[in-house]
PDB file of C-alpha atoms in Angstrom:
ATOM      1  CA  MET A 297      37.473  61.761 110.666  1.00 48.00           C
ATOM      2  CA  LYS A 298      39.712  63.881 112.179  1.00 43.00           C
ATOM      3  CA  MET A 299      41.442  61.155 113.664  1.00 44.00           C
ATOM      4  CA  ILE A 300      41.506  58.995 110.123  1.00 43.00           C
ATOM      5  CA  ARG A 301      43.453  62.358 108.687  1.00 47.00           C
ATOM      6  CA  LEU A 302      45.819  62.554 111.179  1.00 41.00           C
ATOM      7  CA  PHE A 303      46.915  59.070 111.167  1.00 41.00           C
ATOM      8  CA  LEU A 304      47.294  59.346 107.378  1.00 42.00           C
ATOM      9  CA  PHE A 305      49.382  62.117 107.963  1.00 45.00           C
ATOM     10  CA  LEU A 306      51.352  60.278 110.396  1.00 41.00           C
ATOM     11  CA  THR A 307      51.973  57.445 107.893  1.00 46.00           C
ATOM     12  CA  ILE A 308      52.993  59.494 104.821  1.00 43.00           C
ATOM     13  CA  ALA A 309      55.561  61.548 107.139  1.00 44.00           C
ATOM     14  CA  VAL A 310      57.179  58.449 108.405  1.00 43.00           C
ATOM     15  CA  PHE A 311      57.010  56.764 105.098  1.00 43.00           C
ATOM     16  CA  MET A 312      59.054  59.443 103.897  1.00 49.00           C
ATOM     17  CA  GLY A 313      61.310  59.881 106.585  1.00 48.00           C
ATOM     18  CA  ALA A 314      61.954  56.228 106.348  1.00 44.00           C
ATOM     19  CA  CYS A 315      62.698  56.800 102.748  1.00 46.00           C
ATOM     20  CA  SER A 316      64.993  60.010 103.210  1.00 46.00           C
ATOM     21  CA  GLU A 317      66.948  58.082 105.260  1.00 48.00           C
ATOM     22  CA  ASP A 318      68.083  55.537 102.504  1.00 50.00           C
ATOM     23  CA  SER A 319      70.414  56.128 100.037  1.00 54.00           C
ATOM     24  CA  LEU A 320      70.527  54.620  96.622  1.00 52.00           C
ATOM     25  CA  ASP A 321      73.167  52.292  95.978  1.00 53.00           C
ATOM     26  CA  SER A 322      74.854  53.265  92.614  1.00 54.00           C
ATOM     27  CA  GLN A 323      75.796  50.211  92.025  1.00 54.00           C
ATOM     28  CA  SER A 324      73.976  47.821  89.462  1.00 48.00           C
ATOM     29  CA  ILE A 325      72.330  44.406  90.838  1.00 50.00           C
ATOM     30  CA  PHE A 326      73.400  43.454  87.258  1.00 45.00           C
ATOM     31  CA  SER A 327      77.379  42.741  86.278  1.00 47.00           C
ATOM     32  CA  THR A 328      78.796  45.320  84.460  1.00 48.00           C
ATOM     33  CA  THR A 329      81.990  43.745  84.220  1.00 52.00           C
ATOM     34  CA  PRO A 330      83.300  42.406  80.720  1.00 55.00           C
ATOM     35  CA  VAL A 331      82.843  38.874  80.085  1.00 62.00           C
ATOM     36  CA  GLU A 332      86.824  37.376  79.847  1.00 76.00           C
ATOM     37  CA  ARG A 333      86.947  34.961  76.832  1.00 84.00           C
ATOM     38  CA  THR A 334      89.632  32.480  75.561  1.00 91.00           C
ATOM     39  CA  GLN A 335      90.585  32.342  72.169  1.00 95.00           C
ATOM     40  CA  PHE A 336      88.297  29.320  71.756  1.00 96.00           C
ATOM     41  CA  ASP A 337      85.480  31.353  73.113  1.00 96.00           C
ATOM     42  CA  ASN A 338      85.983  34.094  70.363  1.00 96.00           C
ATOM     43  CA  TRP A 339      86.417  30.999  67.944  1.00 97.00           C
ATOM     44  CA  LEU A 340      83.142  29.383  68.835  1.00 97.00           C
ATOM     45  CA  MET A 341      81.387  32.826  68.826  1.00 96.00           C
ATOM     46  CA  GLU A 342      82.572  33.738  65.292  1.00 96.00           C
ATOM     47  CA  ASN A 343      81.715  29.792  64.068  1.00 96.00           C
ATOM     48  CA  TYR A 344      78.872  28.425  66.158  1.00 96.00           C
ATOM     49  CA  THR A 345      77.022  31.260  67.936  1.00 96.00           C
ATOM     50  CA  SER A 346      77.346  34.399  65.681  1.00 95.00           C
ATOM     51  CA  PRO A 347      76.318  32.470  62.407  1.00 94.00           C
ATOM     52  CA  TYR A 348      74.196  29.511  63.900  1.00 94.00           C
ATOM     53  CA  ASN A 349      72.975  31.080  67.332  1.00 93.00           C
ATOM     54  CA  ILE A 350      74.251  27.834  68.617  1.00 94.00           C
ATOM     55  CA  ALA A 351      75.737  27.738  72.114  1.00 94.00           C
ATOM     56  CA  PHE A 352      78.868  25.269  72.546  1.00 95.00           C
ATOM     57  CA  ASN A 353      79.433  24.498  76.017  1.00 95.00           C
ATOM     58  CA  TYR A 354      82.731  22.559  76.800  1.00 94.00           C
ATOM     59  CA  LYS A 355      82.973  23.291  80.553  1.00 90.00           C
ATOM     60  CA  TYR A 356      81.301  21.298  82.611  1.00 75.00           C
ATOM     61  CA  ASP A 357      78.315  22.761  84.299  1.00 72.00           C
ATOM     62  CA  ASP A 358      75.977  20.432  86.514  1.00 60.00           C
ATOM     63  CA  LYS A 359      72.957  22.274  85.294  1.00 59.00           C
ATOM     64  CA  GLU A 360      73.851  21.164  81.976  1.00 57.00           C
ATOM     65  CA  SER A 361      74.590  17.790  82.864  1.00 58.00           C
ATOM     66  CA  ASP A 362      72.538  14.632  83.763  1.00 57.00           C
ATOM     67  CA  ASN A 363      73.721  13.599  87.382  1.00 56.00           C
ATOM     68  CA  ASN A 364      72.569  10.040  87.305  1.00 62.00           C
ATOM     69  CA  TYR A 365      75.832   9.548  85.512  1.00 61.00           C
ATOM     70  CA  ASN A 366      79.169   9.454  86.905  1.00 63.00           C
ATOM     71  CA  LEU A 367      80.944  12.353  84.338  1.00 79.00           C
ATOM     72  CA  ALA A 368      83.981  13.941  83.920  1.00 85.00           C
ATOM     73  CA  PRO A 369      84.868  17.695  82.065  1.00 91.00           C
ATOM     74  CA  ALA A 370      85.764  17.372  78.391  1.00 94.00           C
ATOM     75  CA  GLU A 371      89.887  18.191  78.312  1.00 96.00           C
ATOM     76  CA  TYR A 372      90.341  21.820  76.656  1.00 96.00           C
ATOM     77  CA  ASP A 373      92.528  20.923  74.091  1.00 97.00           C
ATOM     78  CA  LYS A 374      90.031  17.908  72.944  1.00 97.00           C
ATOM     79  CA  SER A 375      86.787  20.274  72.848  1.00 97.00           C
ATOM     80  CA  ILE A 376      88.819  22.454  70.934  1.00 97.00           C
ATOM     81  CA  ALA A 377      89.723  19.197  68.398  1.00 97.00           C
ATOM     82  CA  LEU A 378      86.377  17.846  68.377  1.00 97.00           C
ATOM     83  CA  ALA A 379      84.546  21.637  67.516  1.00 97.00           C
ATOM     84  CA  ILE A 380      86.956  22.102  64.626  1.00 97.00           C
ATOM     85  CA  MET A 381      85.960  18.714  63.450  1.00 97.00           C
ATOM     86  CA  MET A 382      82.203  19.064  64.197  1.00 96.00           C
ATOM     87  CA  LYS A 383      82.221  22.048  62.387  1.00 96.00           C
ATOM     88  CA  HIS A 384      84.105  21.023  59.041  1.00 96.00           C
ATOM     89  CA  ILE A 385      82.182  17.298  59.195  1.00 96.00           C
ATOM     90  CA  TRP A 386      78.851  17.741  60.249  1.00 95.00           C
ATOM     91  CA  MET A 387      77.515  21.192  60.328  1.00 95.00           C
ATOM     92  CA  ASP A 388      79.482  22.516  57.202  1.00 96.00           C
ATOM     93  CA  THR A 389      78.442  19.263  55.259  1.00 97.00           C
ATOM     94  CA  TYR A 390      74.534  19.965  55.648  1.00 97.00           C
ATOM     95  CA  ALA A 391      75.258  23.618  54.812  1.00 96.00           C
ATOM     96  CA  GLU A 392      77.301  23.021  51.909  1.00 97.00           C
ATOM     97  CA  LEU A 393      74.026  20.851  50.610  1.00 97.00           C
ATOM     98  CA  ALA A 394      71.412  22.596  52.126  1.00 97.00           C
ATOM     99  CA  GLY A 395      72.820  25.971  52.850  1.00 96.00           C
ATOM    100  CA  GLU A 396      73.620  28.002  56.049  1.00 94.00           C
ATOM    101  CA  ASP A 397      69.611  28.897  56.914  1.00 95.00           C
ATOM    102  CA  PHE A 398      68.768  25.438  56.777  1.00 96.00           C
ATOM    103  CA  VAL A 399      71.537  24.529  59.309  1.00 94.00           C
ATOM    104  CA  LYS A 400      70.493  27.638  61.297  1.00 94.00           C
ATOM    105  CA  SER A 401      66.773  27.013  61.187  1.00 94.00           C
ATOM    106  CA  TYR A 402      67.061  23.263  62.913  1.00 93.00           C
ATOM    107  CA  CYS A 403      70.289  22.983  64.402  1.00 91.00           C
ATOM    108  CA  PRO A 404      70.679  21.950  68.140  1.00 91.00           C
ATOM    109  CA  ARG A 405      70.705  25.205  70.177  1.00 92.00           C
ATOM    110  CA  VAL A 406      72.918  23.957  72.446  1.00 93.00           C
ATOM    111  CA  MET A 407      75.730  21.452  72.468  1.00 93.00           C
ATOM    112  CA  GLN A 408      77.328  20.166  75.426  1.00 92.00           C
ATOM    113  CA  LEU A 409      80.585  18.089  76.021  1.00 94.00           C
ATOM    114  CA  ILE A 410      81.323  15.719  78.555  1.00 91.00           C
ATOM    115  CA  GLY A 411      84.771  14.355  78.697  1.00 90.00           C
ATOM    116  CA  SER A 412      83.558  10.584  80.232  1.00 83.00           C
ATOM    117  CA  PRO A 413      81.459   8.240  78.646  1.00 82.00           C
ATOM    118  CA  ALA A 414      78.153   7.668  80.355  1.00 73.00           C
ATOM    119  CA  TYR A 415      76.664   4.513  81.293  1.00 70.00           C
ATOM    120  CA  ASN A 416      72.997   3.941  82.357  1.00 65.00           C
ATOM    121  CA  SER A 417      71.474   1.060  84.901  1.00 61.00           C
ATOM    122  CA  LYS A 418      71.352  -1.215  82.844  1.00 63.00           C
ATOM    123  CA  GLY A 419      75.169  -0.925  81.653  1.00 61.00           C
ATOM    124  CA  GLU A 420      74.415   0.363  78.506  1.00 63.00           C
ATOM    125  CA  VAL A 421      76.779   3.077  76.954  1.00 69.00           C
ATOM    126  CA  VAL A 422      75.280   6.548  76.159  1.00 68.00           C
ATOM    127  CA  GLN A 423      76.770   8.120  73.028  1.00 68.00           C
ATOM    128  CA  GLY A 424      74.502  10.952  72.757  1.00 67.00           C
ATOM    129  CA  THR A 425      71.119  12.471  73.879  1.00 70.00           C
ATOM    130  CA  ALA A 426      69.043  15.136  71.926  1.00 66.00           C
ATOM    131  CA  GLU A 427      66.374  17.048  74.578  1.00 69.00           C
ATOM    132  CA  GLY A 428      63.386  18.177  72.899  1.00 67.00           C
ATOM    133  CA  GLY A 429      65.145  19.309  69.442  1.00 70.00           C
ATOM    134  CA  LEU A 430      67.440  22.231  71.102  1.00 84.00           C
ATOM    135  CA  LYS A 431      70.017  20.463  72.922  1.00 86.00           C
ATOM    136  CA  ILE A 432      72.791  17.132  71.784  1.00 89.00           C
ATOM    137  CA  THR A 433      74.789  16.155  74.680  1.00 89.00           C
ATOM    138  CA  LEU A 434      77.948  14.421  73.365  1.00 92.00           C
ATOM    139  CA  TYR A 435      80.225  12.077  75.711  1.00 90.00           C
ATOM    140  CA  ASN A 436      83.439  10.443  76.063  1.00 91.00           C
ATOM    141  CA  VAL A 437      85.240  13.447  74.073  1.00 94.00           C
ATOM    142  CA  ASN A 438      88.478  12.562  76.093  1.00 94.00           C
ATOM    143  CA  ILE A 439      88.915   9.681  74.097  1.00 92.00           C
ATOM    144  CA  ILE A 440      90.020  11.930  71.055  1.00 95.00           C
ATOM    145  CA  ASP A 441      93.589  11.104  69.950  1.00 94.00           C
ATOM    146  CA  ILE A 442      94.293  14.746  68.321  1.00 95.00           C
ATOM    147  CA  ASP A 443      97.174  13.788  66.395  1.00 93.00           C
ATOM    148  CA  ASN A 444      95.998  10.615  65.150  1.00 92.00           C
ATOM    149  CA  PRO A 445      92.174  11.223  64.673  1.00 94.00           C
ATOM    150  CA  LEU A 446      90.492   8.202  63.629  1.00 92.00           C
ATOM    151  CA  ILE A 447      87.127   8.230  61.739  1.00 94.00           C
ATOM    152  CA  ASP A 448      86.312   4.578  60.178  1.00 94.00           C
ATOM    153  CA  VAL A 449      83.949   5.180  57.403  1.00 95.00           C
ATOM    154  CA  GLU A 450      84.471   1.201  56.354  1.00 93.00           C
ATOM    155  CA  SER A 451      83.582  -0.516  59.498  1.00 89.00           C
ATOM    156  CA  PRO A 452      79.818  -0.167  60.758  1.00 89.00           C
ATOM    157  CA  TYR A 453      80.422  -2.384  63.929  1.00 86.00           C
ATOM    158  CA  TRP A 454      83.163  -1.634  66.480  1.00 74.00           C
ATOM    159  CA  ASP A 455      84.326  -3.416  69.219  1.00 70.00           C
ATOM    160  CA  PRO A 456      84.710  -1.605  72.511  1.00 63.00           C
ATOM    161  CA  ASN A 457      87.563  -3.980  73.408  1.00 71.00           C
ATOM    162  CA  ASN A 458      89.849  -3.683  70.452  1.00 73.00           C
ATOM    163  CA  PRO A 459      91.848  -0.480  70.966  1.00 71.00           C
ATOM    164  CA  ALA A 460      92.019  -0.264  67.055  1.00 67.00           C
ATOM    165  CA  THR A 461      88.864   0.255  67.126  1.00 73.00           C
ATOM    166  CA  ALA A 462      87.819   1.623  70.549  1.00 78.00           C
ATOM    167  CA  LYS A 463      88.900   5.432  69.565  1.00 87.00           C
ATOM    168  CA  ASP A 464      86.729   5.446  66.410  1.00 91.00           C
ATOM    169  CA  LEU A 465      85.237   8.889  66.299  1.00 94.00           C
ATOM    170  CA  ASN A 466      82.447   8.121  63.346  1.00 94.00           C
ATOM    171  CA  ASN A 467      80.932   5.918  65.984  1.00 89.00           C
ATOM    172  CA  TRP A 468      81.652   8.038  68.698  1.00 89.00           C
ATOM    173  CA  PHE A 469      80.399  11.392  67.389  1.00 93.00           C
ATOM    174  CA  PHE A 470      79.612  11.491  63.731  1.00 95.00           C
ATOM    175  CA  HIS A 471      77.059   8.931  63.334  1.00 93.00           C
ATOM    176  CA  THR A 472      75.545  10.520  66.813  1.00 90.00           C
ATOM    177  CA  MET A 473      75.130  13.534  65.430  1.00 92.00           C
ATOM    178  CA  HIS A 474      73.473  12.477  62.298  1.00 93.00           C
ATOM    179  CA  HIS A 475      71.690  10.051  64.646  1.00 93.00           C
ATOM    180  CA  GLU A 476      70.072  13.011  66.783  1.00 89.00           C
ATOM    181  CA  PHE A 477      70.183  15.515  64.117  1.00 92.00           C
ATOM    182  CA  GLY A 478      67.627  12.913  62.290  1.00 93.00           C
ATOM    183  CA  HIS A 479      65.240  13.064  65.476  1.00 91.00           C
ATOM    184  CA  ILE A 480      65.383  17.116  65.533  1.00 90.00           C
ATOM    185  CA  LEU A 481      64.010  16.727  61.672  1.00 94.00           C
ATOM    186  CA  GLN A 482      61.516  13.665  62.689  1.00 92.00           C
ATOM    187  CA  GLN A 483      60.177  15.992  65.293  1.00 90.00           C
ATOM    188  CA  LYS A 484      59.769  18.769  62.911  1.00 91.00           C
ATOM    189  CA  MET A 485      58.212  16.641  60.563  1.00 95.00           C
ATOM    190  CA  ASN A 486      57.156  12.774  60.835  1.00 95.00           C
ATOM    191  CA  TYR A 487      58.166  10.185  58.425  1.00 96.00           C
ATOM    192  CA  PRO A 488      55.751   7.803  57.156  1.00 95.00           C
ATOM    193  CA  THR A 489      53.919   5.512  58.939  1.00 94.00           C
ATOM    194  CA  ASP A 490      54.641   2.539  57.032  1.00 96.00           C
ATOM    195  CA  PHE A 491      57.967   2.542  57.846  1.00 98.00           C
ATOM    196  CA  ASN A 492      56.757   1.219  61.215  1.00 97.00           C
ATOM    197  CA  LEU A 493      55.274  -1.730  59.774  1.00 97.00           C
ATOM    198  CA  ILE A 494      58.412  -2.995  58.437  1.00 98.00           C
ATOM    199  CA  SER A 495      59.746  -4.400  61.550  1.00 97.00           C
ATOM    200  CA  ALA A 496      56.508  -4.110  63.889  1.00 97.00           C
ATOM    201  CA  ALA A 497      56.783  -7.533  65.310  1.00 95.00           C
ATOM    202  CA  ASP A 498      60.601  -7.458  65.325  1.00 96.00           C
ATOM    203  CA  TYR A 499      61.239  -4.798  68.074  1.00 97.00           C
ATOM    204  CA  LYS A 500      63.089  -5.883  71.284  1.00 95.00           C
ATOM    205  CA  ALA A 501      62.230  -2.573  73.246  1.00 93.00           C
ATOM    206  CA  GLY A 502      64.692  -2.710  76.457  1.00 87.00           C
ATOM    207  CA  ASP A 503      66.221  -6.236  75.228  1.00 92.00           C
ATOM    208  CA  TRP A 504      67.816  -4.706  72.392  1.00 92.00           C
ATOM    209  CA  ILE A 505      71.299  -4.751  74.335  1.00 88.00           C
ATOM    210  CA  ASN A 506      71.267  -8.462  74.195  1.00 91.00           C
ATOM    211  CA  VAL A 507      71.788  -8.282  70.472  1.00 92.00           C
ATOM    212  CA  LYS A 508      74.645  -8.286  68.959  1.00 90.00           C
ATOM    213  CA  GLY A 509      75.659  -5.644  66.113  1.00 89.00           C
ATOM    214  CA  ASN A 510      76.962  -8.437  63.524  1.00 89.00           C
ATOM    215  CA  ASP A 511      73.538 -10.212  64.364  1.00 94.00           C
ATOM    216  CA  ALA A 512      71.110  -6.943  63.696  1.00 96.00           C
ATOM    217  CA  PRO A 513      71.258  -7.250  59.840  1.00 97.00           C
ATOM    218  CA  SER A 514      69.644 -10.471  59.591  1.00 97.00           C
ATOM    219  CA  LEU A 515      66.869  -9.413  61.826  1.00 97.00           C
ATOM    220  CA  GLY A 516      66.320  -6.456  59.673  1.00 97.00           C
ATOM    221  CA  PHE A 517      68.123  -3.646  61.433  1.00 98.00           C
ATOM    222  CA  VAL A 518      70.850  -1.970  60.676  1.00 98.00           C
ATOM    223  CA  SER A 519      72.621  -1.652  64.194  1.00 95.00           C
ATOM    224  CA  ALA A 520      71.654  -3.465  67.917  1.00 94.00           C
ATOM    225  CA  TYR A 521      70.195  -0.141  68.809  1.00 93.00           C
ATOM    226  CA  ALA A 522      67.896   0.051  66.066  1.00 97.00           C
ATOM    227  CA  SER A 523      65.696  -2.989  67.378  1.00 97.00           C
ATOM    228  CA  MET A 524      64.832  -1.058  70.363  1.00 96.00           C
ATOM    229  CA  GLU A 525      61.888   0.940  68.438  1.00 97.00           C
ATOM    230  CA  ALA A 526      60.626   2.101  64.804  1.00 97.00           C
ATOM    231  CA  ASN A 527      62.099   6.082  66.007  1.00 96.00           C
ATOM    232  CA  GLU A 528      65.481   4.679  66.757  1.00 96.00           C
ATOM    233  CA  ASP A 529      65.419   2.502  63.606  1.00 98.00           C
ATOM    234  CA  PHE A 530      64.369   5.451  61.268  1.00 98.00           C
ATOM    235  CA  VAL A 531      67.316   7.438  62.435  1.00 97.00           C
ATOM    236  CA  GLU A 532      69.741   4.745  62.240  1.00 97.00           C
ATOM    237  CA  VAL A 533      69.152   4.217  59.096  1.00 98.00           C
ATOM    238  CA  LEU A 534      69.843   7.562  58.136  1.00 98.00           C
ATOM    239  CA  ALA A 535      72.905   7.904  60.484  1.00 97.00           C
ATOM    240  CA  ALA A 536      74.211   4.386  59.146  1.00 97.00           C
ATOM    241  CA  TYR A 537      73.899   5.276  55.743  1.00 98.00           C
ATOM    242  CA  VAL A 538      75.357   9.084  55.575  1.00 98.00           C
ATOM    243  CA  THR A 539      78.616   8.039  57.608  1.00 97.00           C
ATOM    244  CA  HIS A 540      79.761   5.169  55.877  1.00 97.00           C
ATOM    245  CA  SER A 541      81.569   4.496  52.569  1.00 97.00           C
ATOM    246  CA  PRO A 542      79.228   2.222  49.839  1.00 98.00           C
ATOM    247  CA  ALA A 543      81.254  -0.650  50.947  1.00 97.00           C
ATOM    248  CA  GLY A 544      80.710  -0.492  54.670  1.00 96.00           C
ATOM    249  CA  TRP A 545      76.970   0.149  53.780  1.00 97.00           C
ATOM    250  CA  GLN A 546      77.296  -3.398  51.485  1.00 97.00           C
ATOM    251  CA  SER A 547      79.010  -4.648  54.554  1.00 95.00           C
ATOM    252  CA  ILE A 548      75.851  -4.352  56.761  1.00 97.00           C
ATOM    253  CA  LEU A 549      73.817  -5.735  53.819  1.00 97.00           C
ATOM    254  CA  ASP A 550      76.383  -8.708  53.506  1.00 96.00           C
ATOM    255  CA  LEU A 551      75.699  -9.654  57.041  1.00 96.00           C
ATOM    256  CA  ALA A 552      71.953 -10.113  56.708  1.00 96.00           C
ATOM    257  CA  ASN A 553      69.805 -12.986  55.224  1.00 96.00           C
ATOM    258  CA  ASP A 554      67.838 -12.311  52.216  1.00 97.00           C
ATOM    259  CA  ASN A 555      64.624 -11.274  54.737  1.00 97.00           C
ATOM    260  CA  GLY A 556      66.699  -8.995  56.756  1.00 97.00           C
ATOM    261  CA  LYS A 557      68.235  -7.459  53.553  1.00 97.00           C
ATOM    262  CA  GLU A 558      64.647  -6.830  51.874  1.00 98.00           C
ATOM    263  CA  LYS A 559      63.926  -4.802  55.343  1.00 98.00           C
ATOM    264  CA  ILE A 560      66.567  -2.998  55.514  1.00 98.00           C
ATOM    265  CA  LEU A 561      66.321  -1.814  51.504  1.00 98.00           C
ATOM    266  CA  ALA A 562      62.576  -1.032  52.367  1.00 98.00           C
ATOM    267  CA  LYS A 563      63.899   0.951  55.170  1.00 98.00           C
ATOM    268  CA  LEU A 564      66.445   2.986  53.490  1.00 98.00           C
ATOM    269  CA  GLU A 565      64.222   3.751  50.508  1.00 98.00           C
ATOM    270  CA  ILE A 566      61.488   5.438  52.954  1.00 98.00           C
ATOM    271  CA  VAL A 567      64.245   7.259  54.806  1.00 98.00           C
ATOM    272  CA  LYS A 568      65.326   8.370  51.308  1.00 98.00           C
ATOM    273  CA  ASP A 569      62.296   9.507  49.979  1.00 98.00           C
ATOM    274  CA  TYR A 570      61.490  11.272  53.591  1.00 98.00           C
ATOM    275  CA  MET A 571      64.428  13.353  53.259  1.00 98.00           C
ATOM    276  CA  LYS A 572      64.050  14.393  49.729  1.00 98.00           C
ATOM    277  CA  GLY A 573      60.297  15.071  50.040  1.00 97.00           C
ATOM    278  CA  SER A 574      60.347  17.072  53.453  1.00 97.00           C
ATOM    279  CA  TRP A 575      63.770  18.376  53.270  1.00 97.00           C
ATOM    280  CA  GLN A 576      64.812  18.577  49.738  1.00 97.00           C
ATOM    281  CA  ILE A 577      68.035  16.491  50.773  1.00 98.00           C
ATOM    282  CA  ASP A 578      69.181  13.894  48.566  1.00 98.00           C
ATOM    283  CA  LEU A 579      71.135  11.349  50.762  1.00 98.00           C
ATOM    284  CA  ASP A 580      73.471  10.163  48.609  1.00 98.00           C
ATOM    285  CA  LYS A 581      74.685  13.471  47.850  1.00 98.00           C
ATOM    286  CA  LEU A 582      74.576  14.382  51.492  1.00 98.00           C
ATOM    287  CA  ARG A 583      76.745  10.671  52.048  1.00 98.00           C
ATOM    288  CA  ASP A 584      79.521  12.038  48.839  1.00 98.00           C
ATOM    289  CA  ILE A 585      79.601  15.482  50.990  1.00 98.00           C
ATOM    290  CA  PHE A 586      80.523  13.752  54.649  1.00 98.00           C
ATOM    291  CA  LEU A 587      82.691  11.158  52.837  1.00 98.00           C
ATOM    292  CA  ARG A 588      85.130  13.731  51.326  1.00 98.00           C
ATOM    293  CA  ARG A 589      84.573  15.982  54.595  1.00 97.00           C
ATOM    294  CA  ALA A 590      85.857  12.934  56.688  1.00 97.00           C
ATOM    295  CA  ALA A 591      88.638  12.496  54.562  1.00 96.00           C
ATOM    296  CA  GLU A 592      89.807  15.828  54.827  1.00 96.00           C
ATOM    297  CA  ILE A 593      90.390  15.622  58.309  1.00 93.00           C
ATOM    298  CA  HIS A 594      94.141  14.647  58.444  1.00 91.00           C
ATOM    299  CA  SER A 595      94.810  18.252  56.699  1.00 93.00           C
ATOM    300  CA  LEU A 596      93.478  20.517  59.118  1.00 93.00           C
ATOM    301  CA  ASP A 597      95.399  21.651  62.400  1.00 95.00           C
ATOM    302  CA  LEU A 598      92.968  20.237  65.322  1.00 96.00           C
ATOM    303  CA  ARG A 599      94.980  22.687  67.899  1.00 93.00           C
ATOM    304  CA  ALA A 600      94.902  25.946  65.920  1.00 90.00           C
ATOM    305  CA  LEU A 601      92.052  28.438  65.832  1.00 90.00           C
ATOM    306  CA  ASN A 602      92.164  30.102  62.418  1.00 81.00           C
TER     307      ASN A 602
END
């Protein structure tokens, strides 16, 4: 018993002696240095983070990027231009119709910009990705012509080899944002399964890449990508309708045969009913606001952070 007590006494003494020799470090393990923010960072805080809880990442970060692609960072001035346009044409469109609380509740929490386009193993161009309704990545930001931005709402099918249409920001960003946001909404509240039956026998899965855009309407799809599967079909109808003028939408229908046109119009009716019934959003009103705001883009200073 005495030996045990002596052992405990010696152990405690050694421990206290060791502690007494160590001095506490006054330097916190957490950095207390104020974060240095650029004017752009402050603008993003005021226009994205504070009102909508969105982290708008324009700097390249390996952890936030898909390392399966060979990617380049987004240029600083073109990131500014896209942030200004994205707020005016996408976020403020929904905020004007459905309210800021709607945008705050359902918008993605992270937006990541990449300067270069992304190509997958099949040679398909990846225009944007949405991850679990929380993050949207936009590619090819460096294509933006800041002083002459092109937002084509009349032509639903573009030719990447044609310099006149290759820089169409509607195709690269605004159609993509409405497409990906449509995915977020349908993940929150699913659309009627009747939609899936309209083209059930016509979906191409991975072979959609072999469908030409101009041929898609006669197959019952608004785009080649829509022919991949039903979920993509649904949001492609939504995005194509909202981001094109009535004449642009009609040009899709004009390319379709009677059977294809009937399928597209049946899908549009379901999409409209879903948006109105589930989210109280009139798709025609949403389109009108989008078109007005897209037309206003040339009156905006895309270099000034006001």
